[in-house]
mmCIF file of N, CA and C in Angstrom:
data_model
loop_
_atom_site.group_PDB
_atom_site.id
_atom_site.type_symbol
_atom_site.label_atom_id
_atom_site.label_comp_id
_atom_site.label_asym_id
_atom_site.label_seq_id
_atom_site.Cartn_x
_atom_site.Cartn_y
_atom_site.Cartn_z
ATOM 1 N N MET A 656 -62.776 7.181 21.406
ATOM 2 C CA MET A 656 -63.198 8.012 20.301
ATOM 3 C C MET A 656 -63.640 7.082 19.195
ATOM 4 N N ASN A 657 -64.950 7.144 18.798
ATOM 5 C CA ASN A 657 -65.484 6.329 17.751
ATOM 6 C C ASN A 657 -65.260 6.884 16.342
ATOM 7 N N SER A 658 -65.671 6.090 15.363
ATOM 8 C CA SER A 658 -65.381 6.518 13.958
ATOM 9 C C SER A 658 -66.067 7.858 13.626
ATOM 10 N N ILE A 659 -67.270 8.037 14.112
ATOM 11 C CA ILE A 659 -67.917 9.361 13.839
ATOM 12 C C ILE A 659 -67.093 10.544 14.320
ATOM 13 N N GLN A 660 -66.557 10.334 15.508
ATOM 14 C CA GLN A 660 -65.764 11.491 16.083
ATOM 15 C C GLN A 660 -64.420 11.709 15.247
ATOM 16 N N LYS A 661 -63.868 10.595 14.853
ATOM 17 C CA LYS A 661 -62.581 10.621 14.095
ATOM 18 C C LYS A 661 -62.749 11.171 12.665
ATOM 19 N N LEU A 662 -63.675 10.613 12.003
ATOM 20 C CA LEU A 662 -63.900 11.014 10.577
ATOM 21 C C LEU A 662 -64.814 12.259 10.327
ATOM 22 N N GLY A 663 -65.642 12.498 11.314
ATOM 23 C CA GLY A 663 -66.694 13.600 11.092
ATOM 24 C C GLY A 663 -67.977 12.943 10.633
ATOM 25 N N ARG A 664 -69.040 13.471 11.120
ATOM 26 C CA ARG A 664 -70.381 12.913 10.847
ATOM 27 C C ARG A 664 -70.717 12.841 9.328
ATOM 28 N N ALA A 665 -70.461 13.859 8.585
ATOM 29 C CA ALA A 665 -70.849 13.960 7.294
ATOM 30 C C ALA A 665 -70.102 12.805 6.410
ATOM 31 N N VAL A 666 -68.827 12.643 6.702
ATOM 32 C CA VAL A 666 -68.078 11.611 6.036
ATOM 33 C C VAL A 666 -68.539 10.203 6.325
ATOM 34 N N VAL A 667 -68.872 9.989 7.646
ATOM 35 C CA VAL A 667 -69.350 8.686 8.037
ATOM 36 C C VAL A 667 -70.654 8.385 7.379
ATOM 37 N N GLU A 668 -71.626 9.412 7.446
ATOM 38 C CA GLU A 668 -72.962 9.217 6.838
ATOM 39 C C GLU A 668 -72.876 8.863 5.351
ATOM 40 N N LYS A 669 -71.960 9.562 4.711
ATOM 41 C CA LYS A 669 -71.823 9.327 3.218
ATOM 42 C C LYS A 669 -71.281 7.937 3.034
ATOM 43 N N LYS A 670 -70.334 7.401 3.843
ATOM 44 C CA LYS A 670 -69.750 6.057 3.618
ATOM 45 C C LYS A 670 -70.870 5.077 4.063
ATOM 46 N N VAL A 671 -71.627 5.257 5.087
ATOM 47 C CA VAL A 671 -72.677 4.361 5.498
ATOM 48 C C VAL A 671 -73.637 4.188 4.398
ATOM 49 N N ILE A 672 -74.066 5.312 3.712
ATOM 50 C CA ILE A 672 -75.015 5.282 2.690
ATOM 51 C C ILE A 672 -74.489 4.506 1.504
ATOM 52 N N GLN A 673 -73.138 4.800 1.114
ATOM 53 C CA GLN A 673 -72.550 4.078 0.069
ATOM 54 C C GLN A 673 -72.506 2.631 0.251
ATOM 55 N N MET A 674 -72.141 2.182 1.484
ATOM 56 C CA MET A 674 -72.048 0.798 1.820
ATOM 57 C C MET A 674 -73.420 0.096 1.728
ATOM 58 N N TYR A 675 -74.449 0.818 2.233
ATOM 59 C CA TYR A 675 -75.686 0.240 2.313
ATOM 60 C C TYR A 675 -76.354 0.167 0.846
ATOM 61 N N ILE A 676 -76.187 1.200 0.038
ATOM 62 C CA ILE A 676 -76.793 1.189 -1.289
ATOM 63 C C ILE A 676 -76.003 0.509 -2.334
ATOM 64 N N MET A 677 -74.753 0.958 -2.486
ATOM 65 C CA MET A 677 -73.884 0.455 -3.520
ATOM 66 C C MET A 677 -73.284 -0.898 -3.239
ATOM 67 N N GLU A 678 -72.923 -1.187 -1.982
ATOM 68 C CA GLU A 678 -72.288 -2.452 -1.727
ATOM 69 C C GLU A 678 -73.272 -3.542 -1.195
ATOM 70 N N LYS A 679 -74.481 -3.049 -0.925
ATOM 71 C CA LYS A 679 -75.606 -3.931 -0.378
ATOM 72 C C LYS A 679 -75.270 -4.595 0.916
ATOM 73 N N LEU A 680 -74.426 -3.902 1.765
ATOM 74 C CA LEU A 680 -74.162 -4.506 3.037
ATOM 75 C C LEU A 680 -75.242 -4.142 4.017
ATOM 76 N N GLY A 681 -75.429 -4.965 4.969
ATOM 77 C CA GLY A 681 -76.470 -4.813 6.044
ATOM 78 C C GLY A 681 -75.973 -3.906 7.161
ATOM 79 N N ALA A 682 -77.011 -3.393 7.932
ATOM 80 C CA ALA A 682 -76.672 -2.551 9.060
ATOM 81 C C ALA A 682 -75.685 -3.151 10.024
ATOM 82 N N PRO A 683 -75.785 -4.479 10.462
ATOM 83 C CA PRO A 683 -74.874 -5.019 11.434
ATOM 84 C C PRO A 683 -73.426 -4.946 10.851
ATOM 85 N N THR A 684 -73.248 -5.243 9.612
ATOM 86 C CA THR A 684 -71.879 -5.200 9.008
ATOM 87 C C THR A 684 -71.332 -3.818 9.023
ATOM 88 N N ILE A 685 -72.136 -2.907 8.611
ATOM 89 C CA ILE A 685 -71.726 -1.467 8.471
ATOM 90 C C ILE A 685 -71.440 -0.920 9.883
ATOM 91 N N ALA A 686 -72.300 -1.261 10.815
ATOM 92 C CA ALA A 686 -72.048 -0.796 12.228
ATOM 93 C C ALA A 686 -70.724 -1.267 12.738
ATOM 94 N N LYS A 687 -70.462 -2.605 12.494
ATOM 95 C CA LYS A 687 -69.209 -3.206 12.957
ATOM 96 C C LYS A 687 -67.994 -2.407 12.392
ATOM 97 N N GLU A 688 -68.101 -2.110 11.077
ATOM 98 C CA GLU A 688 -67.034 -1.438 10.402
ATOM 99 C C GLU A 688 -66.662 -0.091 11.005
ATOM 100 N N PHE A 689 -67.687 0.643 11.431
ATOM 101 C CA PHE A 689 -67.535 1.938 11.967
ATOM 102 C C PHE A 689 -67.458 1.989 13.528
ATOM 103 N N GLY A 690 -67.701 0.934 14.086
ATOM 104 C CA GLY A 690 -67.764 0.884 15.703
ATOM 105 C C GLY A 690 -68.896 1.683 16.203
ATOM 106 N N ILE A 691 -70.034 1.566 15.532
ATOM 107 C CA ILE A 691 -71.305 2.222 15.972
ATOM 108 C C ILE A 691 -72.348 1.127 16.055
ATOM 109 N N SER A 692 -73.512 1.460 16.560
ATOM 110 C CA SER A 692 -74.632 0.542 16.675
ATOM 111 C C SER A 692 -75.371 0.456 15.378
ATOM 112 N N LYS A 693 -76.052 -0.770 15.191
ATOM 113 C CA LYS A 693 -76.865 -0.780 13.974
ATOM 114 C C LYS A 693 -78.031 0.136 14.076
ATOM 115 N N THR A 694 -78.498 0.533 15.248
ATOM 116 C CA THR A 694 -79.579 1.490 15.395
ATOM 117 C C THR A 694 -79.004 2.846 14.856
ATOM 118 N N GLU A 695 -77.795 3.201 15.052
ATOM 119 C CA GLU A 695 -77.199 4.522 14.492
ATOM 120 C C GLU A 695 -77.191 4.368 12.991
ATOM 121 N N VAL A 696 -76.895 3.280 12.459
ATOM 122 C CA VAL A 696 -76.932 3.037 10.959
ATOM 123 C C VAL A 696 -78.345 3.323 10.488
ATOM 124 N N TYR A 697 -79.315 2.793 11.123
ATOM 125 C CA TYR A 697 -80.780 2.941 10.710
ATOM 126 C C TYR A 697 -81.061 4.453 10.786
ATOM 127 N N ARG A 698 -80.637 5.103 11.756
ATOM 128 C CA ARG A 698 -80.911 6.552 11.904
ATOM 129 C C ARG A 698 -80.248 7.347 10.844
ATOM 130 N N ILE A 699 -79.096 6.995 10.391
ATOM 131 C CA ILE A 699 -78.448 7.660 9.311
ATOM 132 C C ILE A 699 -79.224 7.489 8.096
ATOM 133 N N LEU A 700 -79.689 6.246 7.775
ATOM 134 C CA LEU A 700 -80.496 6.055 6.628
ATOM 135 C C LEU A 700 -81.797 6.829 6.677
ATOM 136 N N GLU A 701 -82.451 6.847 7.751
ATOM 137 C CA GLU A 701 -83.730 7.657 7.999
ATOM 138 C C GLU A 701 -83.515 9.069 7.732
ATOM 139 N N ARG A 702 -82.462 9.623 8.318
ATOM 140 C CA ARG A 702 -82.070 11.085 8.214
ATOM 141 C C ARG A 702 -81.861 11.416 6.747
ATOM 142 N N ASN A 703 -81.431 10.464 5.920
ATOM 143 C CA ASN A 703 -81.142 10.727 4.621
ATOM 144 C C ASN A 703 -82.259 10.251 3.593
ATOM 145 N N ASN A 704 -83.370 9.935 4.207
ATOM 146 C CA ASN A 704 -84.557 9.448 3.399
ATOM 147 C C ASN A 704 -84.250 8.237 2.591
ATOM 148 N N ILE A 705 -83.514 7.300 3.097
ATOM 149 C CA ILE A 705 -83.194 6.061 2.418
ATOM 150 C C ILE A 705 -84.106 4.882 3.002
ATOM 151 N N GLU A 706 -84.872 4.308 2.085
ATOM 152 C CA GLU A 706 -85.706 3.237 2.579
ATOM 153 C C GLU A 706 -84.876 1.994 2.870
ATOM 154 N N ARG A 707 -85.334 1.356 4.019
ATOM 155 C CA ARG A 707 -84.586 0.123 4.406
ATOM 156 C C ARG A 707 -84.998 -0.987 3.447
ATOM 157 N N ARG A 708 -84.110 -1.828 3.117
ATOM 158 C CA ARG A 708 -84.465 -2.961 2.248
ATOM 159 C C ARG A 708 -85.330 -4.021 3.083
ATOM 160 N N GLN A 709 -85.985 -4.748 2.371
ATOM 161 C CA GLN A 709 -86.752 -5.917 2.994
ATOM 162 C C GLN A 709 -85.796 -6.936 3.355
ATOM 163 N N ARG A 710 -85.162 -6.831 4.485
ATOM 164 C CA ARG A 710 -84.071 -7.649 4.891
ATOM 165 C C ARG A 710 -84.193 -9.053 4.867
ATOM 166 N N LYS A 711 -85.489 -9.519 5.270
ATOM 167 C CA LYS A 711 -85.741 -10.892 5.369
ATOM 168 C C LYS A 711 -85.519 -11.643 4.061
ATOM 169 N N ALA A 712 -86.161 -11.097 3.038
ATOM 170 C CA ALA A 712 -86.093 -11.844 1.687
ATOM 171 C C ALA A 712 -84.719 -11.672 1.049
ATOM 172 N N ILE A 713 -84.045 -10.603 1.161
ATOM 173 C CA ILE A 713 -82.756 -10.337 0.616
ATOM 174 C C ILE A 713 -81.720 -11.268 1.256
ATOM 175 N N ILE A 714 -81.783 -11.252 2.626
ATOM 176 C CA ILE A 714 -80.798 -12.048 3.442
ATOM 177 C C ILE A 714 -81.088 -13.506 3.201
ATOM 178 N N ALA A 715 -82.340 -13.997 3.116
ATOM 179 C CA ALA A 715 -82.646 -15.348 2.946
ATOM 180 C C ALA A 715 -82.021 -15.839 1.598
ATOM 181 N N GLN A 716 -82.147 -15.016 0.549
ATOM 182 C CA GLN A 716 -81.586 -15.375 -0.758
ATOM 183 C C GLN A 716 -80.121 -15.484 -0.621
ATOM 184 N N GLU A 717 -79.480 -14.573 0.028
ATOM 185 C CA GLU A 717 -78.024 -14.589 0.136
ATOM 186 C C GLU A 717 -77.539 -15.729 0.981
ATOM 187 N N ILE A 718 -78.238 -15.988 2.041
ATOM 188 C CA ILE A 718 -77.856 -17.184 2.896
ATOM 189 C C ILE A 718 -77.918 -18.449 2.037
ATOM 190 N N MET A 719 -79.063 -18.642 1.346
ATOM 191 C CA MET A 719 -79.098 -19.900 0.654
ATOM 192 C C MET A 719 -78.193 -19.997 -0.523
ATOM 193 N N LYS A 720 -77.879 -18.863 -1.184
ATOM 194 C CA LYS A 720 -76.894 -18.840 -2.260
ATOM 195 C C LYS A 720 -75.580 -19.277 -1.737
ATOM 196 N N LEU A 721 -75.110 -18.713 -0.699
ATOM 197 C CA LEU A 721 -73.789 -19.003 -0.028
ATOM 198 C C LEU A 721 -73.820 -20.446 0.520
ATOM 199 N N TYR A 722 -74.853 -20.826 1.132
ATOM 200 C CA TYR A 722 -74.909 -22.111 1.775
ATOM 201 C C TYR A 722 -74.867 -23.225 0.692
ATOM 202 N N GLU A 723 -75.523 -22.975 -0.446
ATOM 203 C CA GLU A 723 -75.404 -23.973 -1.515
ATOM 204 C C GLU A 723 -73.919 -24.030 -2.158
ATOM 205 N N LYS A 724 -73.198 -22.931 -1.948
ATOM 206 C CA LYS A 724 -71.816 -22.959 -2.393
ATOM 207 C C LYS A 724 -70.943 -23.504 -1.303
ATOM 208 N N GLN A 725 -71.520 -24.178 -0.328
ATOM 209 C CA GLN A 725 -70.749 -24.889 0.702
ATOM 210 C C GLN A 725 -70.190 -24.039 1.843
ATOM 211 N N MET A 726 -70.699 -22.797 2.081
ATOM 212 C CA MET A 726 -70.227 -21.970 3.159
ATOM 213 C C MET A 726 -70.868 -22.474 4.341
ATOM 214 N N SER A 727 -70.151 -22.655 5.408
ATOM 215 C CA SER A 727 -70.672 -23.187 6.711
ATOM 216 C C SER A 727 -71.478 -22.163 7.358
ATOM 217 N N ILE A 728 -72.283 -22.660 8.399
ATOM 218 C CA ILE A 728 -73.058 -21.750 9.153
ATOM 219 C C ILE A 728 -72.232 -20.789 9.938
ATOM 220 N N PRO A 729 -71.193 -21.191 10.562
ATOM 221 C CA PRO A 729 -70.294 -20.185 11.284
ATOM 222 C C PRO A 729 -69.677 -19.162 10.227
ATOM 223 N N GLU A 730 -69.341 -19.611 9.096
ATOM 224 C CA GLU A 730 -68.783 -18.576 8.076
ATOM 225 C C GLU A 730 -69.872 -17.701 7.658
ATOM 226 N N LEU A 731 -71.100 -18.203 7.454
ATOM 227 C CA LEU A 731 -72.218 -17.369 7.065
ATOM 228 C C LEU A 731 -72.494 -16.284 8.151
ATOM 229 N N SER A 732 -72.420 -16.706 9.378
ATOM 230 C CA SER A 732 -72.627 -15.837 10.509
ATOM 231 C C SER A 732 -71.696 -14.637 10.543
ATOM 232 N N GLU A 733 -70.431 -15.003 10.356
ATOM 233 C CA GLU A 733 -69.317 -13.977 10.347
ATOM 234 C C GLU A 733 -69.442 -13.077 9.147
ATOM 235 N N HIS A 734 -69.774 -13.604 7.932
ATOM 236 C CA HIS A 734 -69.812 -12.883 6.729
ATOM 237 C C HIS A 734 -70.993 -11.959 6.691
ATOM 238 N N LEU A 735 -72.122 -12.366 7.179
ATOM 239 C CA LEU A 735 -73.387 -11.570 7.122
ATOM 240 C C LEU A 735 -73.635 -10.789 8.352
ATOM 241 N N GLY A 736 -72.952 -11.064 9.383
ATOM 242 C CA GLY A 736 -73.192 -10.261 10.718
ATOM 243 C C GLY A 736 -74.470 -10.724 11.297
ATOM 244 N N LEU A 737 -74.848 -12.053 11.178
ATOM 245 C CA LEU A 737 -76.074 -12.567 11.764
ATOM 246 C C LEU A 737 -75.712 -13.650 12.729
ATOM 247 N N GLN A 738 -76.631 -13.962 13.647
ATOM 248 C CA GLN A 738 -76.411 -14.952 14.591
ATOM 249 C C GLN A 738 -76.564 -16.290 13.868
ATOM 250 N N GLU A 739 -75.880 -17.340 14.371
ATOM 251 C CA GLU A 739 -76.013 -18.611 13.669
ATOM 252 C C GLU A 739 -77.416 -19.227 13.787
ATOM 253 N N VAL A 740 -78.140 -18.889 14.874
ATOM 254 C CA VAL A 740 -79.460 -19.435 14.999
ATOM 255 C C VAL A 740 -80.413 -18.884 13.919
ATOM 256 N N THR A 741 -80.230 -17.609 13.521
ATOM 257 C CA THR A 741 -80.972 -17.015 12.443
ATOM 258 C C THR A 741 -80.712 -17.652 11.127
ATOM 259 N N ILE A 742 -79.470 -17.961 10.867
ATOM 260 C CA ILE A 742 -79.132 -18.665 9.676
ATOM 261 C C ILE A 742 -79.670 -20.067 9.607
ATOM 262 N N LYS A 743 -79.565 -20.732 10.745
ATOM 263 C CA LYS A 743 -80.186 -22.121 10.780
ATOM 264 C C LYS A 743 -81.645 -22.081 10.541
ATOM 265 N N ILE A 744 -82.320 -21.102 11.027
ATOM 266 C CA ILE A 744 -83.842 -20.963 10.819
ATOM 267 C C ILE A 744 -84.100 -20.694 9.260
ATOM 268 N N VAL A 745 -83.408 -19.841 8.722
ATOM 269 C CA VAL A 745 -83.619 -19.504 7.276
ATOM 270 C C VAL A 745 -83.369 -20.756 6.424
ATOM 271 N N ILE A 746 -82.336 -21.491 6.706
ATOM 272 C CA ILE A 746 -81.984 -22.666 5.949
ATOM 273 C C ILE A 746 -83.092 -23.749 6.128
ATOM 274 N N SER A 747 -83.585 -23.904 7.339
ATOM 275 C CA SER A 747 -84.656 -24.871 7.606
ATOM 276 C C SER A 747 -85.906 -24.501 6.891
ATOM 277 N N GLN A 748 -86.240 -23.209 6.893
ATOM 278 C CA GLN A 748 -87.538 -22.720 6.309
ATOM 279 C C GLN A 748 -87.327 -22.998 4.782
ATOM 280 N N ASN A 749 -86.210 -22.688 4.228
ATOM 281 C CA ASN A 749 -86.094 -22.917 2.798
ATOM 282 C C ASN A 749 -86.037 -24.301 2.384
ATOM 283 N N LYS A 750 -85.561 -25.148 3.190
ATOM 284 C CA LYS A 750 -85.558 -26.614 2.882
ATOM 285 C C LYS A 750 -87.029 -27.155 2.949
ATOM 286 N N LEU A 751 -87.751 -26.653 3.941
ATOM 287 C CA LEU A 751 -89.181 -27.038 4.112
ATOM 288 C C LEU A 751 -89.945 -26.566 2.880
ATOM 289 N N GLU A 752 -89.722 -25.418 2.371
ATOM 290 C CA GLU A 752 -90.428 -24.865 1.202
ATOM 291 C C GLU A 752 -90.115 -25.738 -0.020
ATOM 292 N N ASP A 753 -88.881 -26.142 -0.123
ATOM 293 C CA ASP A 753 -88.532 -27.004 -1.304
ATOM 294 C C ASP A 753 -89.253 -28.338 -1.249
ATOM 295 N N ILE A 754 -89.536 -28.844 -0.098
ATOM 296 C CA ILE A 754 -90.244 -30.121 0.086
ATOM 297 C C ILE A 754 -91.686 -29.970 -0.345
ATOM 298 N N LEU A 755 -92.268 -28.867 0.082
ATOM 299 C CA LEU A 755 -93.746 -28.632 -0.184
ATOM 300 C C LEU A 755 -93.939 -28.285 -1.610
#
């Protein structure tokens, strides 16, 4: 039995929306919290007419902010719910932009 069945769809949708809007958490993190897929999180947002954030720019800023505070790539991966390779790419791209 997943979280939606235990808590009820309306309660889960309300919590998903709150986490996404107020806490600025991403779909992978929210999905993990409720034991649902990130696709289901996106469906909940769509059903409630909530525009998705421009993930790339927001996540890149967050990655760089935390990386500059000495958070390791594995820690970033766990914290943001992203693959390590994604984090490495963002860091590389931002370092390259700083050089140019």
